[in-house]
Amino acid sequence: MKALVFAAGLGERMRPLTLHTPKPLLVAGGKPLLAWHLEKLAALGVREVVVNTSWLADRFPEVLGDGSRWGLRLYYSYEGPEPLETGGGMLHALPLLGDGPFIAVNGDIWTDYDFARLPREPRGDAHLVLVDNPQHHPGGDFMLAGDGGVHADGGAKLTFSGIGVYRPSLLADWRATGDGDPGNPPRFKLAPLLRRAMAAGRAGGEHHRGRGTDVGTPERLAVLDQALLAD
């Protein structure tokens, strides 16, 4: 099984920290945020990981190399000077990810979630890991039903953690959502495709009740760093 780490964002909310360092390479607990994911993926048995890049793309191979220190092979999917959004970035990386289901994780999060819990074969087109709503996102994103299905509406919502397993079929006919820029390469978000899969009953998920954070501000990064160093 292969994996994709989303790392192409501009990190504008984290400036000035991200003026010279991409957000996924900011250090928490003594190592880059992205390195925490690579350790988990390697422990799971993943051997090939695609890292999509845009802002300060050259810094990733400088810091991470070819992945051999984790027993991985890293591939870098450069999107150009402007990121392609989550959907466009995933589509752009598909030639490196192959035809089977793959893990995808946001490079700017930290979590104690055990990646071994992820299914090798997702329910339908996507399996999403959901978490309790943080203070900065009280409304949540999606609803998790008792049968494990994930829905855009219908009850109390949880927040998408940024961790999931996907089939390439999720991206089929992405233009039909009417979202994004169909340029070359195309730029579009993943969320409309996930909602389409949910409406068709082709999205499942789980609720992770452990620790985790979206490192969206310098303050959150500082809190996370202190907590990890204290562990």
PDB file of C-alpha atoms in Angstrom:
ATOM      1  CA  MET A   1       0.000   0.000   0.000  1.00  0.00           C
ATOM      2  CA  LYS A   2       1.263   3.458  -0.908  1.00  0.00           C
ATOM      3  CA  ALA A   3       0.645   6.794   0.786  1.00  0.00           C
ATOM      4  CA  LEU A   4       0.310  10.457  -0.120  1.00  0.00           C
ATOM      5  CA  VAL A   5       1.262  13.279   2.234  1.00  0.00           C
ATOM      6  CA  PHE A   6      -0.275  16.653   1.415  1.00  0.00           C
ATOM      7  CA  ALA A   7       2.526  19.192   1.807  1.00  0.00           C
ATOM      8  CA  ALA A   8       1.967  21.764  -0.942  1.00  0.00           C
ATOM      9  CA  GLY A   9       0.209  24.493   1.030  1.00  0.00           C
ATOM     10  CA  LEU A  10       1.531  28.034   1.272  1.00  0.00           C
ATOM     11  CA  GLY A  11       1.337  28.130   5.085  1.00  0.00           C
ATOM     12  CA  GLU A  12       0.201  31.750   5.086  1.00  0.00           C
ATOM     13  CA  ARG A  13      -1.385  31.614   8.554  1.00  0.00           C
ATOM     14  CA  MET A  14       1.924  30.380   9.996  1.00  0.00           C
ATOM     15  CA  ARG A  15       4.069  33.253   8.785  1.00  0.00           C
ATOM     16  CA  PRO A  16       6.730  34.365   9.541  1.00  0.00           C
ATOM     17  CA  LEU A  17       7.623  30.754  10.477  1.00  0.00           C
ATOM     18  CA  THR A  18       6.848  29.557   6.951  1.00  0.00           C
ATOM     19  CA  LEU A  19       8.736  32.235   5.051  1.00  0.00           C
ATOM     20  CA  HIS A  20      11.716  29.896   4.834  1.00  0.00           C
ATOM     21  CA  THR A  21      10.304  26.553   6.021  1.00  0.00           C
ATOM     22  CA  PRO A  22       7.212  24.782   4.604  1.00  0.00           C
ATOM     23  CA  LYS A  23       4.630  24.157   7.329  1.00  0.00           C
ATOM     24  CA  PRO A  24       4.964  20.327   7.242  1.00  0.00           C
ATOM     25  CA  LEU A  25       8.683  20.722   7.969  1.00  0.00           C
ATOM     26  CA  LEU A  26       8.194  22.877  11.065  1.00  0.00           C
ATOM     27  CA  VAL A  27       9.541  21.099  14.112  1.00  0.00           C
ATOM     28  CA  ALA A  28       7.413  19.789  16.989  1.00  0.00           C
ATOM     29  CA  GLY A  29       8.792  17.485  19.651  1.00  0.00           C
ATOM     30  CA  GLY A  30      12.243  17.519  18.107  1.00  0.00           C
ATOM     31  CA  LYS A  31      11.328  16.457  14.572  1.00  0.00           C
ATOM     32  CA  PRO A  32       9.479  17.856  11.540  1.00  0.00           C
ATOM     33  CA  LEU A  33       5.710  17.360  11.567  1.00  0.00           C
ATOM     34  CA  LEU A  34       5.950  15.326   8.385  1.00  0.00           C
ATOM     35  CA  ALA A  35       8.540  12.990   9.923  1.00  0.00           C
ATOM     36  CA  TRP A  36       5.989  11.845  12.526  1.00  0.00           C
ATOM     37  CA  HIS A  37       3.813  10.591   9.653  1.00  0.00           C
ATOM     38  CA  LEU A  38       6.704   8.908   7.877  1.00  0.00           C
ATOM     39  CA  GLU A  39       7.555   6.962  11.023  1.00  0.00           C
ATOM     40  CA  LYS A  40       3.956   5.749  11.357  1.00  0.00           C
ATOM     41  CA  LEU A  41       3.694   4.809   7.692  1.00  0.00           C
ATOM     42  CA  ALA A  42       6.963   2.887   7.789  1.00  0.00           C
ATOM     43  CA  ALA A  43       5.834   1.024  10.912  1.00  0.00           C
ATOM     44  CA  LEU A  44       2.649   0.064   9.083  1.00  0.00           C
ATOM     45  CA  GLY A  45       4.639  -1.511   6.268  1.00  0.00           C
ATOM     46  CA  VAL A  46       4.174   1.225   3.685  1.00  0.00           C
ATOM     47  CA  ARG A  47       7.291   1.461   1.548  1.00  0.00           C
ATOM     48  CA  GLU A  48       6.462   4.156  -1.027  1.00  0.00           C
ATOM     49  CA  VAL A  49       5.257   7.623  -0.061  1.00  0.00           C
ATOM     50  CA  VAL A  50       4.422  10.510  -2.371  1.00  0.00           C
ATOM     51  CA  VAL A  51       4.874  14.024  -0.973  1.00  0.00           C
ATOM     52  CA  ASN A  52       3.144  16.718  -3.000  1.00  0.00           C
ATOM     53  CA  THR A  53       4.993  20.027  -2.980  1.00  0.00           C
ATOM     54  CA  SER A  54       4.737  23.610  -4.170  1.00  0.00           C
ATOM     55  CA  TRP A  55       5.817  26.310  -1.701  1.00  0.00           C
ATOM     56  CA  LEU A  56       9.568  26.019  -0.950  1.00  0.00           C
ATOM     57  CA  ALA A  57       9.554  22.630  -2.698  1.00  0.00           C
ATOM     58  CA  ASP A  58      13.346  22.297  -2.650  1.00  0.00           C
ATOM     59  CA  ARG A  59      13.362  22.183   1.142  1.00  0.00           C
ATOM     60  CA  PHE A  60      11.635  18.793   1.269  1.00  0.00           C
ATOM     61  CA  PRO A  61      14.403  16.686  -0.310  1.00  0.00           C
ATOM     62  CA  GLU A  62      16.953  18.733   1.625  1.00  0.00           C
ATOM     63  CA  VAL A  63      15.339  17.736   4.934  1.00  0.00           C
ATOM     64  CA  LEU A  64      13.810  14.337   4.145  1.00  0.00           C
ATOM     65  CA  GLY A  65      16.128  13.011   1.472  1.00  0.00           C
ATOM     66  CA  ASP A  66      14.960   9.905  -0.353  1.00  0.00           C
ATOM     67  CA  GLY A  67      13.229   8.459   2.694  1.00  0.00           C
ATOM     68  CA  SER A  68      15.773   5.711   3.262  1.00  0.00           C
ATOM     69  CA  ARG A  69      16.326   6.679   6.914  1.00  0.00           C
ATOM     70  CA  TRP A  70      12.759   5.458   7.555  1.00  0.00           C
ATOM     71  CA  GLY A  71      13.011   2.487   5.222  1.00  0.00           C
ATOM     72  CA  LEU A  72      10.851   4.342   2.693  1.00  0.00           C
ATOM     73  CA  ARG A  73      11.120   5.487  -0.889  1.00  0.00           C
ATOM     74  CA  LEU A  74       9.948   9.093  -1.197  1.00  0.00           C
ATOM     75  CA  TYR A  75       8.628  10.557  -4.425  1.00  0.00           C
ATOM     76  CA  TYR A  76       8.025  14.283  -4.766  1.00  0.00           C
ATOM     77  CA  SER A  77       5.041  15.438  -6.804  1.00  0.00           C
ATOM     78  CA  TYR A  78       5.797  19.058  -7.654  1.00  0.00           C
ATOM     79  CA  GLU A  79       2.671  21.040  -8.516  1.00  0.00           C
ATOM     80  CA  GLY A  80       4.284  24.262  -9.674  1.00  0.00           C
ATOM     81  CA  PRO A  81       4.438  27.620  -7.890  1.00  0.00           C
ATOM     82  CA  GLU A  82       0.706  27.524  -7.018  1.00  0.00           C
ATOM     83  CA  PRO A  83      -0.733  24.522  -5.132  1.00  0.00           C
ATOM     84  CA  LEU A  84      -3.428  22.510  -6.921  1.00  0.00           C
ATOM     85  CA  GLU A  85      -5.728  22.178  -3.852  1.00  0.00           C
ATOM     86  CA  THR A  86      -6.364  18.780  -2.284  1.00  0.00           C
ATOM     87  CA  GLY A  87      -8.287  17.250  -5.178  1.00  0.00           C
ATOM     88  CA  GLY A  88      -5.982  18.569  -7.876  1.00  0.00           C
ATOM     89  CA  GLY A  89      -2.947  17.554  -5.855  1.00  0.00           C
ATOM     90  CA  MET A  90      -4.268  14.018  -5.429  1.00  0.00           C
ATOM     91  CA  LEU A  91      -5.078  13.753  -9.149  1.00  0.00           C
ATOM     92  CA  HIS A  92      -1.621  15.045 -10.035  1.00  0.00           C
ATOM     93  CA  ALA A  93      -0.027  12.401  -7.795  1.00  0.00           C
ATOM     94  CA  LEU A  94      -2.085   9.432  -9.067  1.00  0.00           C
ATOM     95  CA  PRO A  95       0.522   8.274 -11.611  1.00  0.00           C
ATOM     96  CA  LEU A  96       2.889   7.736  -8.669  1.00  0.00           C
ATOM     97  CA  LEU A  97       0.233   6.166  -6.427  1.00  0.00           C
ATOM     98  CA  GLY A  98      -0.991   3.504  -8.839  1.00  0.00           C
ATOM     99  CA  ASP A  99      -4.385   1.867  -9.262  1.00  0.00           C
ATOM    100  CA  GLY A 100      -5.017   0.534  -5.745  1.00  0.00           C
ATOM    101  CA  PRO A 101      -6.313   2.133  -2.554  1.00  0.00           C
ATOM    102  CA  PHE A 102      -3.850   4.475  -0.857  1.00  0.00           C
ATOM    103  CA  ILE A 103      -3.496   6.352   2.406  1.00  0.00           C
ATOM    104  CA  ALA A 104      -3.507  10.149   2.351  1.00  0.00           C
ATOM    105  CA  VAL A 105      -2.669  12.388   5.291  1.00  0.00           C
ATOM    106  CA  ASN A 106      -2.321  16.124   5.740  1.00  0.00           C
ATOM    107  CA  GLY A 107       1.302  17.037   6.356  1.00  0.00           C
ATOM    108  CA  ASP A 108       0.463  19.814   8.820  1.00  0.00           C
ATOM    109  CA  ILE A 109      -1.283  17.758  11.503  1.00  0.00           C
ATOM    110  CA  TRP A 110      -0.051  15.751  14.479  1.00  0.00           C
ATOM    111  CA  THR A 111      -1.928  12.755  15.857  1.00  0.00           C
ATOM    112  CA  ASP A 112      -1.486   9.722  18.061  1.00  0.00           C
ATOM    113  CA  TYR A 113      -3.831   7.763  15.778  1.00  0.00           C
ATOM    114  CA  ASP A 114      -2.536   4.261  15.013  1.00  0.00           C
ATOM    115  CA  PHE A 115      -2.347   3.995  11.230  1.00  0.00           C
ATOM    116  CA  ALA A 116      -2.595   0.193  11.574  1.00  0.00           C
ATOM    117  CA  ARG A 117      -6.331   0.701  12.168  1.00  0.00           C
ATOM    118  CA  LEU A 118      -6.814   1.968   8.610  1.00  0.00           C
ATOM    119  CA  PRO A 119      -8.557  -0.508   6.281  1.00  0.00           C
ATOM    120  CA  ARG A 120      -6.637  -1.809   3.290  1.00  0.00           C
ATOM    121  CA  GLU A 121      -9.884  -1.725   1.324  1.00  0.00           C
ATOM    122  CA  PRO A 122     -12.078   1.281   2.125  1.00  0.00           C
ATOM    123  CA  ARG A 123     -15.837   1.140   2.173  1.00  0.00           C
ATOM    124  CA  GLY A 124     -16.731   2.468  -1.241  1.00  0.00           C
ATOM    125  CA  ASP A 125     -14.384   5.216  -2.398  1.00  0.00           C
ATOM    126  CA  ALA A 126     -13.178   6.665   0.918  1.00  0.00           C
ATOM    127  CA  HIS A 127     -12.588   5.895   4.583  1.00  0.00           C
ATOM    128  CA  LEU A 128     -12.232   8.999   6.749  1.00  0.00           C
ATOM    129  CA  VAL A 129     -10.842   9.326  10.261  1.00  0.00           C
ATOM    130  CA  LEU A 130     -12.971  11.811  12.206  1.00  0.00           C
ATOM    131  CA  VAL A 131     -12.181  13.466  15.538  1.00  0.00           C
ATOM    132  CA  ASP A 132     -13.965  15.536  18.170  1.00  0.00           C
ATOM    133  CA  ASN A 133     -14.528  19.124  17.074  1.00  0.00           C
ATOM    134  CA  PRO A 134     -11.740  21.459  18.222  1.00  0.00           C
ATOM    135  CA  GLN A 135     -12.506  24.878  19.667  1.00  0.00           C
ATOM    136  CA  HIS A 136     -11.565  26.619  16.427  1.00  0.00           C
ATOM    137  CA  HIS A 137     -13.961  24.407  14.390  1.00  0.00           C
ATOM    138  CA  PRO A 138     -16.997  23.734  16.598  1.00  0.00           C
ATOM    139  CA  GLY A 139     -19.421  22.946  13.768  1.00  0.00           C
ATOM    140  CA  GLY A 140     -17.518  19.929  12.487  1.00  0.00           C
ATOM    141  CA  ASP A 141     -17.453  18.578   8.930  1.00  0.00           C
ATOM    142  CA  PHE A 142     -19.265  15.258   8.545  1.00  0.00           C
ATOM    143  CA  MET A 143     -21.642  12.948  10.406  1.00  0.00           C
ATOM    144  CA  LEU A 144     -20.641   9.395  11.320  1.00  0.00           C
ATOM    145  CA  ALA A 145     -23.581   6.971  11.333  1.00  0.00           C
ATOM    146  CA  GLY A 146     -23.906   3.943  13.551  1.00  0.00           C
ATOM    147  CA  ASP A 147     -23.211   1.611  10.638  1.00  0.00           C
ATOM    148  CA  GLY A 148     -19.896   3.327   9.892  1.00  0.00           C
ATOM    149  CA  GLY A 149     -21.173   5.374   6.979  1.00  0.00           C
ATOM    150  CA  VAL A 150     -20.106   9.001   6.706  1.00  0.00           C
ATOM    151  CA  HIS A 151     -22.602  11.641   5.584  1.00  0.00           C
ATOM    152  CA  ALA A 152     -22.448  15.332   4.789  1.00  0.00           C
ATOM    153  CA  ASP A 153     -25.535  16.030   6.915  1.00  0.00           C
ATOM    154  CA  GLY A 154     -28.053  14.275   9.125  1.00  0.00           C
ATOM    155  CA  GLY A 155     -26.884  14.738  12.695  1.00  0.00           C
ATOM    156  CA  ALA A 156     -24.156  15.961  14.998  1.00  0.00           C
ATOM    157  CA  LYS A 157     -20.931  16.346  13.061  1.00  0.00           C
ATOM    158  CA  LEU A 158     -17.323  15.460  13.775  1.00  0.00           C
ATOM    159  CA  THR A 159     -14.219  17.048  12.251  1.00  0.00           C
ATOM    160  CA  PHE A 160     -12.204  15.406   9.505  1.00  0.00           C
ATOM    161  CA  SER A 161      -8.754  14.689  10.908  1.00  0.00           C
ATOM    162  CA  GLY A 162      -6.897  14.887   7.602  1.00  0.00           C
ATOM    163  CA  ILE A 163      -6.308  11.100   7.531  1.00  0.00           C
ATOM    164  CA  GLY A 164      -8.051   8.814   5.068  1.00  0.00           C
ATOM    165  CA  VAL A 165      -7.868   5.880   2.687  1.00  0.00           C
ATOM    166  CA  TYR A 166      -9.050   6.447  -0.874  1.00  0.00           C
ATOM    167  CA  ARG A 167      -9.621   4.652  -4.127  1.00  0.00           C
ATOM    168  CA  PRO A 168      -8.584   6.431  -7.332  1.00  0.00           C
ATOM    169  CA  SER A 169     -12.222   6.042  -8.441  1.00  0.00           C
ATOM    170  CA  LEU A 170     -13.083   8.885  -6.035  1.00  0.00           C
ATOM    171  CA  LEU A 171     -11.597  11.272  -8.589  1.00  0.00           C
ATOM    172  CA  ALA A 172     -13.524   9.880 -11.552  1.00  0.00           C
ATOM    173  CA  ASP A 173     -15.401  12.549 -13.493  1.00  0.00           C
ATOM    174  CA  TRP A 174     -14.321  15.216 -11.024  1.00  0.00           C
ATOM    175  CA  ARG A 175     -15.387  17.963 -13.413  1.00  0.00           C
ATOM    176  CA  ALA A 176     -19.030  17.002 -12.825  1.00  0.00           C
ATOM    177  CA  THR A 177     -18.916  18.657  -9.413  1.00  0.00           C
ATOM    178  CA  GLY A 178     -18.491  22.041 -11.096  1.00  0.00           C
ATOM    179  CA  ASP A 179     -15.786  22.967  -8.608  1.00  0.00           C
ATOM    180  CA  GLY A 180     -12.345  24.360  -9.288  1.00  0.00           C
ATOM    181  CA  ASP A 181     -10.280  25.302 -12.304  1.00  0.00           C
ATOM    182  CA  PRO A 182     -10.161  22.707 -15.117  1.00  0.00           C
ATOM    183  CA  GLY A 183      -6.844  24.065 -16.360  1.00  0.00           C
ATOM    184  CA  ASN A 184      -3.694  22.106 -17.085  1.00  0.00           C
ATOM    185  CA  PRO A 185      -2.994  20.877 -14.495  1.00  0.00           C
ATOM    186  CA  PRO A 186      -6.468  21.183 -12.950  1.00  0.00           C
ATOM    187  CA  ARG A 187      -6.956  22.778  -9.539  1.00  0.00           C
ATOM    188  CA  PHE A 188      -9.892  21.684  -7.365  1.00  0.00           C
ATOM    189  CA  LYS A 189     -10.842  20.705  -3.817  1.00  0.00           C
ATOM    190  CA  LEU A 190     -11.441  17.176  -2.588  1.00  0.00           C
ATOM    191  CA  ALA A 191     -14.445  17.999  -0.371  1.00  0.00           C
ATOM    192  CA  PRO A 192     -17.070  18.133  -3.180  1.00  0.00           C
ATOM    193  CA  LEU A 193     -15.953  14.681  -4.351  1.00  0.00           C
ATOM    194  CA  LEU A 194     -16.212  13.332  -0.816  1.00  0.00           C
ATOM    195  CA  ARG A 195     -19.731  14.729  -0.479  1.00  0.00           C
ATOM    196  CA  ARG A 196     -20.655  13.112  -3.798  1.00  0.00           C
ATOM    197  CA  ALA A 197     -19.356   9.768  -2.512  1.00  0.00           C
ATOM    198  CA  MET A 198     -21.302  10.237   0.727  1.00  0.00           C
ATOM    199  CA  ALA A 199     -24.518  10.939  -1.163  1.00  0.00           C
ATOM    200  CA  ALA A 200     -24.000   7.680  -3.066  1.00  0.00           C
ATOM    201  CA  GLY A 201     -23.335   5.706   0.131  1.00  0.00           C
ATOM    202  CA  ARG A 202     -19.714   5.182  -0.855  1.00  0.00           C
ATOM    203  CA  ALA A 203     -17.907   6.731   2.138  1.00  0.00           C
ATOM    204  CA  GLY A 204     -17.177   5.180   5.505  1.00  0.00           C
ATOM    205  CA  GLY A 205     -15.163   6.188   8.507  1.00  0.00           C
ATOM    206  CA  GLU A 206     -14.326   5.955  12.179  1.00  0.00           C
ATOM    207  CA  HIS A 207     -14.099   8.185  15.242  1.00  0.00           C
ATOM    208  CA  HIS A 208     -10.641   8.638  16.745  1.00  0.00           C
ATOM    209  CA  ARG A 209     -10.938   9.828  20.333  1.00  0.00           C
ATOM    210  CA  GLY A 210      -7.237  10.245  21.054  1.00  0.00           C
ATOM    211  CA  ARG A 211      -4.872  13.180  20.800  1.00  0.00           C
ATOM    212  CA  GLY A 212      -4.383  15.263  17.713  1.00  0.00           C
ATOM    213  CA  THR A 213      -4.164  18.794  16.401  1.00  0.00           C
ATOM    214  CA  ASP A 214      -4.327  20.753  13.185  1.00  0.00           C
ATOM    215  CA  VAL A 215      -1.203  22.903  13.402  1.00  0.00           C
ATOM    216  CA  GLY A 216      -2.852  25.973  11.913  1.00  0.00           C
ATOM    217  CA  THR A 217      -1.247  28.761  13.943  1.00  0.00           C
ATOM    218  CA  PRO A 218       2.148  29.441  15.554  1.00  0.00           C
ATOM    219  CA  GLU A 219       0.427  29.267  18.939  1.00  0.00           C
ATOM    220  CA  ARG A 220      -0.880  25.738  18.279  1.00  0.00           C
ATOM    221  CA  LEU A 221       2.563  24.668  17.126  1.00  0.00           C
ATOM    222  CA  ALA A 222       4.131  25.991  20.345  1.00  0.00           C
ATOM    223  CA  VAL A 223       1.565  24.178  22.502  1.00  0.00           C
ATOM    224  CA  LEU A 224       2.128  20.933  20.590  1.00  0.00           C
ATOM    225  CA  ASP A 225       5.904  21.252  20.826  1.00  0.00           C
ATOM    226  CA  GLN A 226       5.781  21.737  24.593  1.00  0.00           C
ATOM    227  CA  ALA A 227       3.406  18.806  25.039  1.00  0.00           C
ATOM    228  CA  LEU A 228       5.542  16.426  22.969  1.00  0.00           C
ATOM    229  CA  LEU A 229       8.753  17.448  24.694  1.00  0.00           C
ATOM    230  CA  ALA A 230       7.047  16.818  28.051  1.00  0.00           C
ATOM    231  CA  ASP A 231       5.954  13.275  27.083  1.00  0.00           C
TER     232      ASP A 231
END
